Tab-separated table of C-alpha atoms in Angstrom:
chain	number	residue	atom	x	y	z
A	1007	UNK	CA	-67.692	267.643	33.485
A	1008	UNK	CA	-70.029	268.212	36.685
A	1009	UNK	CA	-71.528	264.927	38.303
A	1010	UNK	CA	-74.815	266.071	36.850
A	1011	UNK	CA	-73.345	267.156	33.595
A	1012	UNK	CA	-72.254	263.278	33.676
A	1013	UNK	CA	-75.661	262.003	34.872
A	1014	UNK	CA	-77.830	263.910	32.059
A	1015	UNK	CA	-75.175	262.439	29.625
A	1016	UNK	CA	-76.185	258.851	30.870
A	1017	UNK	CA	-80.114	259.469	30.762
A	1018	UNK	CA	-79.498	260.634	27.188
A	1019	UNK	CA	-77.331	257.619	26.140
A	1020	UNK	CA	-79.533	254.968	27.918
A	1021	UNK	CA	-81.935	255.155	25.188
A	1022	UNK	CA	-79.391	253.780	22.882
A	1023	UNK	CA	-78.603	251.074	24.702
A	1024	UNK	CA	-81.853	250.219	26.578
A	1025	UNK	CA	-82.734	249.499	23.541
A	1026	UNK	CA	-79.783	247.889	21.724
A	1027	UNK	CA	-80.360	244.238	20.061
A	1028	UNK	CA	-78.338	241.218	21.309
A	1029	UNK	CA	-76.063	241.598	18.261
A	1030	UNK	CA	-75.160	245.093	18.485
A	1031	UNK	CA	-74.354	245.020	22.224
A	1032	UNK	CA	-71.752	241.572	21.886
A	1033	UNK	CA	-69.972	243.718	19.222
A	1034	UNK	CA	-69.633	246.131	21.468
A	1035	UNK	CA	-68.453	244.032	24.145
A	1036	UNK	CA	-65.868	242.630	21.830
A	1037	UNK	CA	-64.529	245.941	20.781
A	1038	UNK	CA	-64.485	246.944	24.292
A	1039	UNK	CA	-62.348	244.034	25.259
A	1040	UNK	CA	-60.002	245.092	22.081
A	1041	UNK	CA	-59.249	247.977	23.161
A	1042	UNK	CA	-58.684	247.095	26.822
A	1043	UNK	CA	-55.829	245.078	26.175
A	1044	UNK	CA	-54.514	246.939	23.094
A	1045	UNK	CA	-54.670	249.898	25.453
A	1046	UNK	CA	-52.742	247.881	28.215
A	1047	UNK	CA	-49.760	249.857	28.650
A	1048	UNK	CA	-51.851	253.299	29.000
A	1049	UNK	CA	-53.516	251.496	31.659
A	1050	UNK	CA	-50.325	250.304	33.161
A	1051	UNK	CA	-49.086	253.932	33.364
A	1052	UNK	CA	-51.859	255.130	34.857
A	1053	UNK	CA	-51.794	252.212	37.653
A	1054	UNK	CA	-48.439	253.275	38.165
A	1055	UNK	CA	-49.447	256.378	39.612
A	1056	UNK	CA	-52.055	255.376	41.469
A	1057	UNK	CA	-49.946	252.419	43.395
A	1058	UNK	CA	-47.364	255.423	44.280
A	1059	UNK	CA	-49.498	257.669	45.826
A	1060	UNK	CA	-51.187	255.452	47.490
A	1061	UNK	CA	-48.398	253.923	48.982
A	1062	UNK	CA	-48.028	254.657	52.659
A	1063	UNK	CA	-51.766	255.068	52.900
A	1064	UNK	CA	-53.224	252.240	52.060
A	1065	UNK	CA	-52.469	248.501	53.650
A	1066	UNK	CA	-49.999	245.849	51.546
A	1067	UNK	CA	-53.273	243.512	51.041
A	1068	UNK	CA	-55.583	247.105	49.612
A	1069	UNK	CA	-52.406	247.902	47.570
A	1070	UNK	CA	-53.206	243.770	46.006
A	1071	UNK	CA	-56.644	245.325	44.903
A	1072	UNK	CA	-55.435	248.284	43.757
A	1073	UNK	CA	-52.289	246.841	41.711
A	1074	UNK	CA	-52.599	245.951	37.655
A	1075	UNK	CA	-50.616	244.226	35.674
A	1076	UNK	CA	-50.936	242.688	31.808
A	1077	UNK	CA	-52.017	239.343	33.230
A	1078	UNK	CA	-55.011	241.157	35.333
A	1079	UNK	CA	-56.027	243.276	32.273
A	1080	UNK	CA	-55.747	240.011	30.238
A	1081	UNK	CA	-58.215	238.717	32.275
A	1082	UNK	CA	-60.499	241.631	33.080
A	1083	UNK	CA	-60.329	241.459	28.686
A	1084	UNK	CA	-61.480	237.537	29.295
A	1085	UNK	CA	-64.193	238.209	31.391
A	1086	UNK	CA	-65.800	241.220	29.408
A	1087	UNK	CA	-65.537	238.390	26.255
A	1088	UNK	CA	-67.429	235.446	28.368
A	1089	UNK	CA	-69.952	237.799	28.670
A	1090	UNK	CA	-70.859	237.326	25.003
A	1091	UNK	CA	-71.827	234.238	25.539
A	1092	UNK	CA	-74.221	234.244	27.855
A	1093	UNK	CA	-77.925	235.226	26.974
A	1094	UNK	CA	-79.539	238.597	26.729
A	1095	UNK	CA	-81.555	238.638	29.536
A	1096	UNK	CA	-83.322	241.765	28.214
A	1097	UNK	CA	-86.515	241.606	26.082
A	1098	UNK	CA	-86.746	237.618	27.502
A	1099	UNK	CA	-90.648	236.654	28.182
A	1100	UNK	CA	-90.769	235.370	32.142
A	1101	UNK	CA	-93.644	234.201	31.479
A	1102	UNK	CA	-96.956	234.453	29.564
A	1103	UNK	CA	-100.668	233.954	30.657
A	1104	UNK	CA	-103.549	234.160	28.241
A	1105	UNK	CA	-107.073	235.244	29.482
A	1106	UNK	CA	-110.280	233.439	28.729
A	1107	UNK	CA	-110.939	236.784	27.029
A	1108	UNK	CA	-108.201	236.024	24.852
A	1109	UNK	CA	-105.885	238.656	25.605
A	1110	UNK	CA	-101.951	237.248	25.764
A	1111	UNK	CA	-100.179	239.119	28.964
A	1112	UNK	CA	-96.335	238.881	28.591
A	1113	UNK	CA	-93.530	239.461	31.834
A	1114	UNK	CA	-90.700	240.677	30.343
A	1115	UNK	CA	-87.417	241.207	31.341
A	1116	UNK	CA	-86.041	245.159	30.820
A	1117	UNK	CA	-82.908	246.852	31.519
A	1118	UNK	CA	-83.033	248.715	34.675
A	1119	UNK	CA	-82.229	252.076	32.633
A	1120	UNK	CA	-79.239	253.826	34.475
A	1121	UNK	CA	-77.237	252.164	36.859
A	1122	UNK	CA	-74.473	253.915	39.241
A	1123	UNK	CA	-71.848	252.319	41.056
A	1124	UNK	CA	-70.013	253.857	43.897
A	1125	UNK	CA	-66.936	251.016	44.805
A	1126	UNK	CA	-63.130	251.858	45.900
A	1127	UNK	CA	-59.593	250.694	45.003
A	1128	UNK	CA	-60.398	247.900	42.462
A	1129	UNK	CA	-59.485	248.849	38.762
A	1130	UNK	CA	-61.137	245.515	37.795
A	1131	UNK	CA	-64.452	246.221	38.783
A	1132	UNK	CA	-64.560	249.450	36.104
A	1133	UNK	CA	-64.542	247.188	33.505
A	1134	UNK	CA	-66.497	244.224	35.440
A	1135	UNK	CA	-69.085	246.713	36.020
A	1136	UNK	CA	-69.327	248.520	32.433
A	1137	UNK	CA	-69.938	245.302	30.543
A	1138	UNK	CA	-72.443	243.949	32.443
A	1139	UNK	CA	-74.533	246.841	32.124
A	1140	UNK	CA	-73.549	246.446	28.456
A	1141	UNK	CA	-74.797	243.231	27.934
A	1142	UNK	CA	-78.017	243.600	29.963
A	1143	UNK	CA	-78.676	246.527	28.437
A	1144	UNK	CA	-77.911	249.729	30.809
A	1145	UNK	CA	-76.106	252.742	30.783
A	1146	UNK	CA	-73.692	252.722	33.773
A	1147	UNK	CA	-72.060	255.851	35.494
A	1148	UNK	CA	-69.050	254.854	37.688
A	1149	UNK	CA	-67.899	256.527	40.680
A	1150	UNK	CA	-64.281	255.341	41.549
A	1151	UNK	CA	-62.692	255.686	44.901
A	1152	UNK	CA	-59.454	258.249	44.160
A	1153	UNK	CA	-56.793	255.866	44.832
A	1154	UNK	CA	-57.805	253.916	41.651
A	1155	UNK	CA	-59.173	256.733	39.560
A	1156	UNK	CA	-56.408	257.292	36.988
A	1157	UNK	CA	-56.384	253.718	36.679
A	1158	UNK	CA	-60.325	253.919	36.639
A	1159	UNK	CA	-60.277	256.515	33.902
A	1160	UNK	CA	-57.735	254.755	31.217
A	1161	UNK	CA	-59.833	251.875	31.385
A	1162	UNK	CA	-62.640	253.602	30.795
A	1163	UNK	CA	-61.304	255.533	28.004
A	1164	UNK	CA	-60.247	251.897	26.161
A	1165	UNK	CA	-63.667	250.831	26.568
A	1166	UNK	CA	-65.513	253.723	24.791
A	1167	UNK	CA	-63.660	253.442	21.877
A	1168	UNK	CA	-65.144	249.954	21.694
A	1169	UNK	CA	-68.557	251.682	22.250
A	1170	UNK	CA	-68.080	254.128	19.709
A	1171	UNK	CA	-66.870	251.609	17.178
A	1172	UNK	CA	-69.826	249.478	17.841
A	1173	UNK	CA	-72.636	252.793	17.007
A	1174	UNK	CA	-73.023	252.818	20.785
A	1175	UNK	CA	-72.786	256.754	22.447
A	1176	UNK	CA	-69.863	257.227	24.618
A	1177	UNK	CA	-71.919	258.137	27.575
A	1178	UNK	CA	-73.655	254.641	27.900
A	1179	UNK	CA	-70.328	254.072	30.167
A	1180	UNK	CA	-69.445	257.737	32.191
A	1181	UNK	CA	-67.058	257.984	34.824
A	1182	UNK	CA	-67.707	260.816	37.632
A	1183	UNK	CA	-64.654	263.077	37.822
A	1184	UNK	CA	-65.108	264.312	41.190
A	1185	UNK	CA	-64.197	261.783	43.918
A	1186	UNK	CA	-65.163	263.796	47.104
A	1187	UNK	CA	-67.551	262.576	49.102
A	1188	UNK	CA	-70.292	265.252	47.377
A	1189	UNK	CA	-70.072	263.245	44.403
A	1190	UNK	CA	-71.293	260.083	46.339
A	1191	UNK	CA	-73.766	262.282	48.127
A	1192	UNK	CA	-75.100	263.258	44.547
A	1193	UNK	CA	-75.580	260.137	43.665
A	1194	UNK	CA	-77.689	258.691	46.093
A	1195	UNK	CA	-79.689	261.722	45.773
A	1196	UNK	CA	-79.938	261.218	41.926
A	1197	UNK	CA	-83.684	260.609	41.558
A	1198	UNK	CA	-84.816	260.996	38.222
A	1199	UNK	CA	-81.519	259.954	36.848
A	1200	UNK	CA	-80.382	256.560	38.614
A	1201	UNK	CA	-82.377	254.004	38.538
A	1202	UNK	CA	-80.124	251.467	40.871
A	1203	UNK	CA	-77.232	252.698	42.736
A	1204	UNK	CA	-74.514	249.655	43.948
A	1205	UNK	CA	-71.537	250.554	46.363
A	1206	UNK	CA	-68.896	247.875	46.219
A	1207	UNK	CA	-66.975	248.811	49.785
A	1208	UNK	CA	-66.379	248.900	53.046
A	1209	UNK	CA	-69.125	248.885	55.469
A	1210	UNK	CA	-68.947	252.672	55.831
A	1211	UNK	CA	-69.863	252.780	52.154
A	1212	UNK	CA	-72.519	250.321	52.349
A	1213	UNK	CA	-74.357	252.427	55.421
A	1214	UNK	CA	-74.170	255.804	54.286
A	1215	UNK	CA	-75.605	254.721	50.848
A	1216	UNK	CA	-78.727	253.082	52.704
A	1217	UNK	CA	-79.135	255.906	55.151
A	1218	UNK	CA	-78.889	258.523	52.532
A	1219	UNK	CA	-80.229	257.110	49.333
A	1220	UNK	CA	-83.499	258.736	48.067
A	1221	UNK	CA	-82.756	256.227	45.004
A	1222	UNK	CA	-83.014	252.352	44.545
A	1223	UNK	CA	-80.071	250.807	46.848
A	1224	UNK	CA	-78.701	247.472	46.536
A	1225	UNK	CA	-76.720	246.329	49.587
A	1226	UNK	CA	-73.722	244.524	48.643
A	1227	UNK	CA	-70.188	243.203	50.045
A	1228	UNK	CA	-69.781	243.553	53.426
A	1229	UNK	CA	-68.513	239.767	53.681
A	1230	UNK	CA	-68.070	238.899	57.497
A	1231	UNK	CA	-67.397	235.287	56.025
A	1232	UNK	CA	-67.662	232.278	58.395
A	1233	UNK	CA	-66.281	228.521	58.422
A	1234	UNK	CA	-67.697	226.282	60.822
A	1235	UNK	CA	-65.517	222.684	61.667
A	1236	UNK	CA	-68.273	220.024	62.799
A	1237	UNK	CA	-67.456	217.205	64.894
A	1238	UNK	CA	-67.772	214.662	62.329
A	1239	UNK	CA	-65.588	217.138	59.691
A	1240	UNK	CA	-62.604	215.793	57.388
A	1241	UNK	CA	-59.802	217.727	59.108
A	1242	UNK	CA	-57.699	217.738	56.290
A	1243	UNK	CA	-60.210	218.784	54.398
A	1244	UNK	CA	-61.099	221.040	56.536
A	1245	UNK	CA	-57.530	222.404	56.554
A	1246	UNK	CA	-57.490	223.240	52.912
A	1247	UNK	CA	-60.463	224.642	52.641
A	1248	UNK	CA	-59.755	227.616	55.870
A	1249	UNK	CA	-56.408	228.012	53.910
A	1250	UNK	CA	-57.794	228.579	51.104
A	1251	UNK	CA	-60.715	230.966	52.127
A	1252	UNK	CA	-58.427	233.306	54.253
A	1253	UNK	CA	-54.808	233.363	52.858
A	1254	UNK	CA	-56.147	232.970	48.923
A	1255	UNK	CA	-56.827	236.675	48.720
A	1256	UNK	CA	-57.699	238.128	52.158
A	1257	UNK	CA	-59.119	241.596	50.999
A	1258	UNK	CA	-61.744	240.018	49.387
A	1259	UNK	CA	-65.276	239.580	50.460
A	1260	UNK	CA	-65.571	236.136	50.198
A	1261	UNK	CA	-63.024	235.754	52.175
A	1262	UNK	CA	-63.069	233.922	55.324
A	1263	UNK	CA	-62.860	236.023	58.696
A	1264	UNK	CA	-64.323	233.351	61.551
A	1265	UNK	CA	-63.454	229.647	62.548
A	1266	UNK	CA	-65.834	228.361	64.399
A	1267	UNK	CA	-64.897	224.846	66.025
A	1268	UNK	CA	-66.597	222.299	67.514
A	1269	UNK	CA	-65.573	221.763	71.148
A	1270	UNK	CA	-64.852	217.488	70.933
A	1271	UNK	CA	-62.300	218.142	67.894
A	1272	UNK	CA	-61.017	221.713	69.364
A	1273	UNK	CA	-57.846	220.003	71.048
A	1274	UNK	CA	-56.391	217.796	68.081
A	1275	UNK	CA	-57.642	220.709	65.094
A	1276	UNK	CA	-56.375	223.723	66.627
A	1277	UNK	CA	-52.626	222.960	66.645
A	1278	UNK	CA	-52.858	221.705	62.884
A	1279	UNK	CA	-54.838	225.215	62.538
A	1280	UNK	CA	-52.475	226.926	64.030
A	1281	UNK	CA	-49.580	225.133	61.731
A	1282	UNK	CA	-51.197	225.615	58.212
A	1283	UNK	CA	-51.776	229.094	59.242
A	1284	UNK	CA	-48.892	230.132	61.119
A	1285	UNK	CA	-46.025	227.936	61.272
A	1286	UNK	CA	-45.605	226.755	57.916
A	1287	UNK	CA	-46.567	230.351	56.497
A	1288	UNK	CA	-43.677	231.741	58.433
A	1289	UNK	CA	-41.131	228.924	57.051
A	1290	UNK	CA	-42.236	229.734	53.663
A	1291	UNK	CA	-41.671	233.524	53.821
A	1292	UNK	CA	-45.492	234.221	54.035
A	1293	UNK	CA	-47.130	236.797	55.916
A	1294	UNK	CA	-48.368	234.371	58.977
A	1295	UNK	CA	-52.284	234.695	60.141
A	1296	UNK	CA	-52.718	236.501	63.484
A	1297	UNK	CA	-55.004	234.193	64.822
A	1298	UNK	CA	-57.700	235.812	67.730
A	1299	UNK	CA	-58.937	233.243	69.741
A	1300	UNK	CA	-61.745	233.142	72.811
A	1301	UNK	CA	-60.770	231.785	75.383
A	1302	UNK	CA	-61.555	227.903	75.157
A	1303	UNK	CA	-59.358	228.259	71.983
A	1304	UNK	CA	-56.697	229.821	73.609
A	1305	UNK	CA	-55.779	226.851	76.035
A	1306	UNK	CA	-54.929	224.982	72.586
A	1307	UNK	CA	-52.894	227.198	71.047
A	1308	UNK	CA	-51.345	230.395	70.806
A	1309	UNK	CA	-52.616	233.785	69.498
A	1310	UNK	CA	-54.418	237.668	70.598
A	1311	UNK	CA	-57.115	237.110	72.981
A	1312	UNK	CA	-59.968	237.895	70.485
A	1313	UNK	CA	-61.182	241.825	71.412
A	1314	UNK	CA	-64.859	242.349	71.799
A	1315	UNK	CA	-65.429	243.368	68.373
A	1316	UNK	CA	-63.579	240.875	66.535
A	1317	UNK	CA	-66.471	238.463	65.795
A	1318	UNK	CA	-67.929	241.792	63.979
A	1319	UNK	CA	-65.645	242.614	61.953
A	1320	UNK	CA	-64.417	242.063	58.276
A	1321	UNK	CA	-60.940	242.247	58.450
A	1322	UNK	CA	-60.082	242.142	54.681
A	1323	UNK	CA	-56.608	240.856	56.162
A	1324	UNK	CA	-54.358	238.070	57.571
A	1325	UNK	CA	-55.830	237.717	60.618
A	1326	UNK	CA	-58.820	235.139	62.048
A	1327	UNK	CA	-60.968	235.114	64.851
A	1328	UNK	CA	-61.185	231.546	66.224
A	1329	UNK	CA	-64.269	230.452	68.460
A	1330	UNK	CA	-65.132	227.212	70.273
A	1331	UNK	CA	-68.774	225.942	69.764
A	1332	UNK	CA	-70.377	223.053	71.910
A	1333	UNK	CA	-72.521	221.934	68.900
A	1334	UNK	CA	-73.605	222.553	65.519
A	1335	UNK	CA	-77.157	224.356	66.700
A	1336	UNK	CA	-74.519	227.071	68.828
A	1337	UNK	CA	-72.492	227.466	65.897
A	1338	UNK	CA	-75.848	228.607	63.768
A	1339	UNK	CA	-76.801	230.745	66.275
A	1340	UNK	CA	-73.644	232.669	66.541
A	1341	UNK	CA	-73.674	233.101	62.596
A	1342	UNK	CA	-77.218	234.158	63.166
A	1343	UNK	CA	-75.901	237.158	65.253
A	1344	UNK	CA	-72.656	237.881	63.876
A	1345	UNK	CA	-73.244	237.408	59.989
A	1346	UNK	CA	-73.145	239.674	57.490
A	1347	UNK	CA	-75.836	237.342	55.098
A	1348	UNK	CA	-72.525	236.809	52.753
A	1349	UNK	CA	-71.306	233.316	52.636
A	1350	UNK	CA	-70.865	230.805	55.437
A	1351	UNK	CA	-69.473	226.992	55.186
A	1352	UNK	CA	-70.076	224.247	57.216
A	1353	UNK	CA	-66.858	221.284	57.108
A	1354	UNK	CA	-68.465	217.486	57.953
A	1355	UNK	CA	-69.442	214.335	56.891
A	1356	UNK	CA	-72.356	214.145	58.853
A	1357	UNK	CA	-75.812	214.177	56.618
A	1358	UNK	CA	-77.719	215.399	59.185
A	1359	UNK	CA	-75.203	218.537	60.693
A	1360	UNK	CA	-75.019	219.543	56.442
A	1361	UNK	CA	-78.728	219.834	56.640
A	1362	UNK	CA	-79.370	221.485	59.585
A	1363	UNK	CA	-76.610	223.819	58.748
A	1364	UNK	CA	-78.141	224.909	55.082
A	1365	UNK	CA	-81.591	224.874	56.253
A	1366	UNK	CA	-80.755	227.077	59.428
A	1367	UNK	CA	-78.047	229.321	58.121
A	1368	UNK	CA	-79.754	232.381	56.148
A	1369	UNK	CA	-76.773	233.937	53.984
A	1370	UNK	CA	-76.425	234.170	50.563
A	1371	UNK	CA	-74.050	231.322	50.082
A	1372	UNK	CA	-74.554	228.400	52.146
A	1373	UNK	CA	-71.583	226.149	51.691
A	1374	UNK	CA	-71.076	222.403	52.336
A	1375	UNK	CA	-67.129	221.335	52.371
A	1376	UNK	CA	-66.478	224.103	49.794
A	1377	UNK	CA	-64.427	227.164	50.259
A	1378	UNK	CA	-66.120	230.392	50.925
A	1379	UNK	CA	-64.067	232.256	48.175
A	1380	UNK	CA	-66.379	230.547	45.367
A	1381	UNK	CA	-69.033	233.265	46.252
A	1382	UNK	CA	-68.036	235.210	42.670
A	1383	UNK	CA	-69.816	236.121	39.665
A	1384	UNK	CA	-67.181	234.029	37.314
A	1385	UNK	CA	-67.427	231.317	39.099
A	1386	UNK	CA	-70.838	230.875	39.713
A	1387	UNK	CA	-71.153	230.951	35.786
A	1388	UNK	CA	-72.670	234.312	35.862
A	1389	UNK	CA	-69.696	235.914	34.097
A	1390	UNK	CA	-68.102	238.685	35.769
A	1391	UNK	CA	-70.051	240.309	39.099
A	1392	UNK	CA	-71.505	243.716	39.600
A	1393	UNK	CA	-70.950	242.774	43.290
A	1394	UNK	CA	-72.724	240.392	46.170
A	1395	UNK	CA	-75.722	241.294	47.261
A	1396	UNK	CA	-76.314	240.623	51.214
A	1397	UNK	CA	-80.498	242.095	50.962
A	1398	UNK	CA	-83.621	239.740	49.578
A	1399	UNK	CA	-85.110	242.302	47.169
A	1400	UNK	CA	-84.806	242.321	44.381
A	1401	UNK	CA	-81.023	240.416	44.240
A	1402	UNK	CA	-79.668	238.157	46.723
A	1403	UNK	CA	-75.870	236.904	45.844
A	1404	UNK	CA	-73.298	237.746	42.948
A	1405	UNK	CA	-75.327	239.555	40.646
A	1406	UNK	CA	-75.169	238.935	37.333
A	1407	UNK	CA	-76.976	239.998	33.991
A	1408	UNK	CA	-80.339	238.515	35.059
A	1409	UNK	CA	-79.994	240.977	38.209
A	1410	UNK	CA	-79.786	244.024	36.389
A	1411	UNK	CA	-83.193	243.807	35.054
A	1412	UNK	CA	-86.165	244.460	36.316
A	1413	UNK	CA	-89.245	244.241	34.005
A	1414	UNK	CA	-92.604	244.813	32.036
A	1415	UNK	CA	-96.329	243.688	31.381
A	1416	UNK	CA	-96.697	243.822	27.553
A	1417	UNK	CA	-100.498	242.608	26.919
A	1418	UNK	CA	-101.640	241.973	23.272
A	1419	UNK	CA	-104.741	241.866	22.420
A	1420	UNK	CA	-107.515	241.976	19.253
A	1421	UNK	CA	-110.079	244.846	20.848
A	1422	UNK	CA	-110.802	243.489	23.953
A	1423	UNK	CA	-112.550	245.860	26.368
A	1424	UNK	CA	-113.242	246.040	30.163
C-alpha cells in the first residue's frame, strides 16, 4: 500500500477506536499481547534478518537496540498488559464549572485522533507505541527506520490479530511500507490526516520533523544527559550512580553523556572515575569508557582532550565528556547552554546546592542523587513511553496515556440562551 493509501486507512479506522469503551480497548490490548508472544518466533526470524544486514553498518551499541530476543518480546508482551491497568484517560471530565445560568460546562479529555510516529532501529517501540494509542484511544500509523522494519512488520502483524479478535479494524495500528525518506516527508506534510506526529531519533530526525512539519510536532529524545558531582556529594554514591547512567545501556536517551565536577573534589574523584569507568571495565572484559576531559580534568587523569563539540553532543556510546566546574551556580549555567531539556542530576548532600540545582536547572527530569536512566515511561509508572518530550506544549517528559489526549468543552444545558 502507498503512504497515503495507509493514512486514509487510519482516518477511517480512528472512528472505531476514538470511540472505543474502556472495556473493549483492554481486550484488545490483551489479545494484542497474546499474539505477540505466541507469535515470538515469527518475530525472531524476522529480527534475524534485520541484525544481518545491518551488520557492518550500524555500531555494536545500535545493533543492542536493534537486537530481539524471547526475553525482550516477553517484556514488550508485559508492558502492552500493564497498560490495562491503568485508567482510560479518554472521556475523563478535567474539570466542570456550572454557570449562575445554570448551564454545566465539562473539560474532557479526547483521543488526539491519528497519531504517526517516525523512530529508527528499536523493534520495541512498535509495540510500545501501538498500545498506547490503543489504550488512549488513537489510531497510530508507524513509520519504522529500515534496519528494523521486518522486525517492525511481524510485530505488527501479531498485534492486529489481537485487534481483529477484539472487533477493532486492522488499520487502527498501520505500518508505512516505504522507508525512504519521502515517506517521512509525507508525513509531516500529512495535514488532514495526522493529528500528532512523534519522531523517536537522532537529532537529525528531530530537526527535519520541526523544520518541515505542516502538522502538530512533538519534540522528543534528543537526551544530551548531564551528571553534576557537588562538593558536598557522596562519592560512592556518586560512583554508582555515573556507572549506572552511562554503561547501563549507552544508546539510550537517558543516558548519561557529561560529568560535570566540582573543582575542590576534582583531584580525589577523578581517579576513582577514571577506575569504575575504565580500569575495572577493562579487567572485567567490558568495553572501557573513553573518557574526554577539558583540560583541568586532564591533569587528574588520563583520557582524549575533549574536541570542541563534545559538550554538544549525544553520543549514544561508551564514551564521556568530563568538565571541571568552580561551583554549583557554573555547573547550572553550563547545563543551561549545553542541555538538551532531557534529564540532568545533581550528586550532594548539601540542602541548599539540591535546591538551587532543581529550581535553576530547566529540563524535563531534574534529578537529586538518582540516576538519569529513570527518565522512562515504565518507570515513572506511566506504563510503556511513546517517547520523552524535550518542548513545554502540550507534553513535557515520558509521555504517557494522559499525553496523547488533548480535549473537549461538552456544555449541558436545559434551554438556556445568550
Amino acid at each position: 500500500m502507498t503512504t497515503r493509501e495507509i493514512l486514509e486507512q487510519a482516518v477511517e479506522a480512528k472512528v472505531s477506536i476514538n470511540t472505543a469503551d474502556t472495556e473493549t480497548k483492554n481486550k484488545a490490548l490483551n489479545l494484542m499481547a497474546d499474539h505477540l508472544y505466541e507469535d515470538r518466533e515469527a518475530i525472531l526470524a524476522a529480527n534475524r534478518e534485520d541484525m544481518e544486514q545491518a551488520k557492518g553498518k550500524i555500531s555494536d551499541v545500535m545493533l543492542d537496540r536493534l537486537m530481539l530476543s524471547e526475553d525482550r518480546i516477553a517484556g514488550m508482551a508485559k508492558g502492552i498488559r500493564e497498560l490495562i491497568d491503568l485508567p482510560d484517560p479518554a472521556g475523563k471530565v478535567m474539570t466542570s464549572i456550572t454557570r449562575p445560568n445554570g448551564i454545566v460546562i465539562e473539560k474532557t479529555a479526547i483521543p488526539l485522533g491519528v497519531i504517526a510516529i517516525i523512530y529508527e532501529s528499536r523493534p520495541n517501540v512498535t509495540s510500545d507505541a501501538a498500545a498506547l494509542c490503543i489504550k488512549s484511544g488513537n489510531a497510530c500509523v508507524l513509520r519504522s527506520g529500515k534496519e528494523a522494519w521486518k522486525s517492525a512488520r511481524a510485530v505488527v502483524n501479531a498485534l492486529q490479530k489481537g485487534l481483529k479478535e477484539a472487533g477493532l479494524p486492522a488499520g487502527c495500528i498501520s505500518l508505512i511500507e516505504d522507508t525512504t525518506r519521502a515517506s517521512s516527508i509525507e508525513l509531516m506534510k500529512a495535514v488532514g490526516y495526522v493529528d500528532l506526529l512523534i519522531p523517536r531519533g537522532g537529532a537529525g530526525l528531530i530537526q527535519s520533523c520541526v523544520e518541515q512539519a505542516k502538522v502538530p510536532c512533538i519534540q522528543t529524545g534528543t537526551g544530551i544527559c548531564h551528571v553534576y558531582v557537588d562538593k558536598d556529594a557522596d562519592q560512592e554514591k556518586a560512583l554508582n550512580i555515573i556507572n549506572n547512567a552511562k554503561t547501563s545501556r549507552p544508546s539510550v536517551c537517558n543516558a548519561e553523556e557529561i560529568c560535570l565536577v566540582h573543582k575542590d573534589i576534582a583531584k580525589e574523584f577523578l581517579p576513582k572515575l577514571q577506575k569504575i569507568l575504565v580500569d575495572d571495565r577493562e579487567k572485567s572484559g567490558l568495553v572501557p569508557v573513553e573518557l574526554r576531559l577539558c583540560e583541568q580534568a586532564a591533569q587528574y587523569i588520563e583520557g582524549t582532550p575533549a574536541g570542541e563539540k563534545d559538550f554538544d553532543t549525544e553520543f549514544l556510546d561508551y564514551i564521556l565528556a568530563v568538565k571541571v566546574v568552580n561551583s554549583v551556580e557554573e555547573a547550572v549555567k553550563h547545563i543551561s547552554i549545553h542541555s538538551s531539556g532531557h534529564s540532568e542530576a545533581i550528586i550532594t548532600e548539601s540542602s541548599d546546592a539540591a535546591q538551587y540545582f532543581t529550581n535553576r536547572v530547566d529540563s524535563a527530569a531534574v534529578y537529586v542523587n538518582v540516576s538519569t536512566r529513570f527518565t522512562d515511561g515504565g518507570e515513572f509508572g506511566l506504563g510503556c513511553e511513546m517517547g520523552i518530550s524535550t518542548q513545554k506544549l502540550h507534553a513535557r517528559g515520558p509521555m504517557g496515556l494522559e499525553e496523547l489526549c488533548s480535549y473537549k468543552y461538552i456544555i449541558r444545558g436545559d434551554g438556556q440562551i445568550r
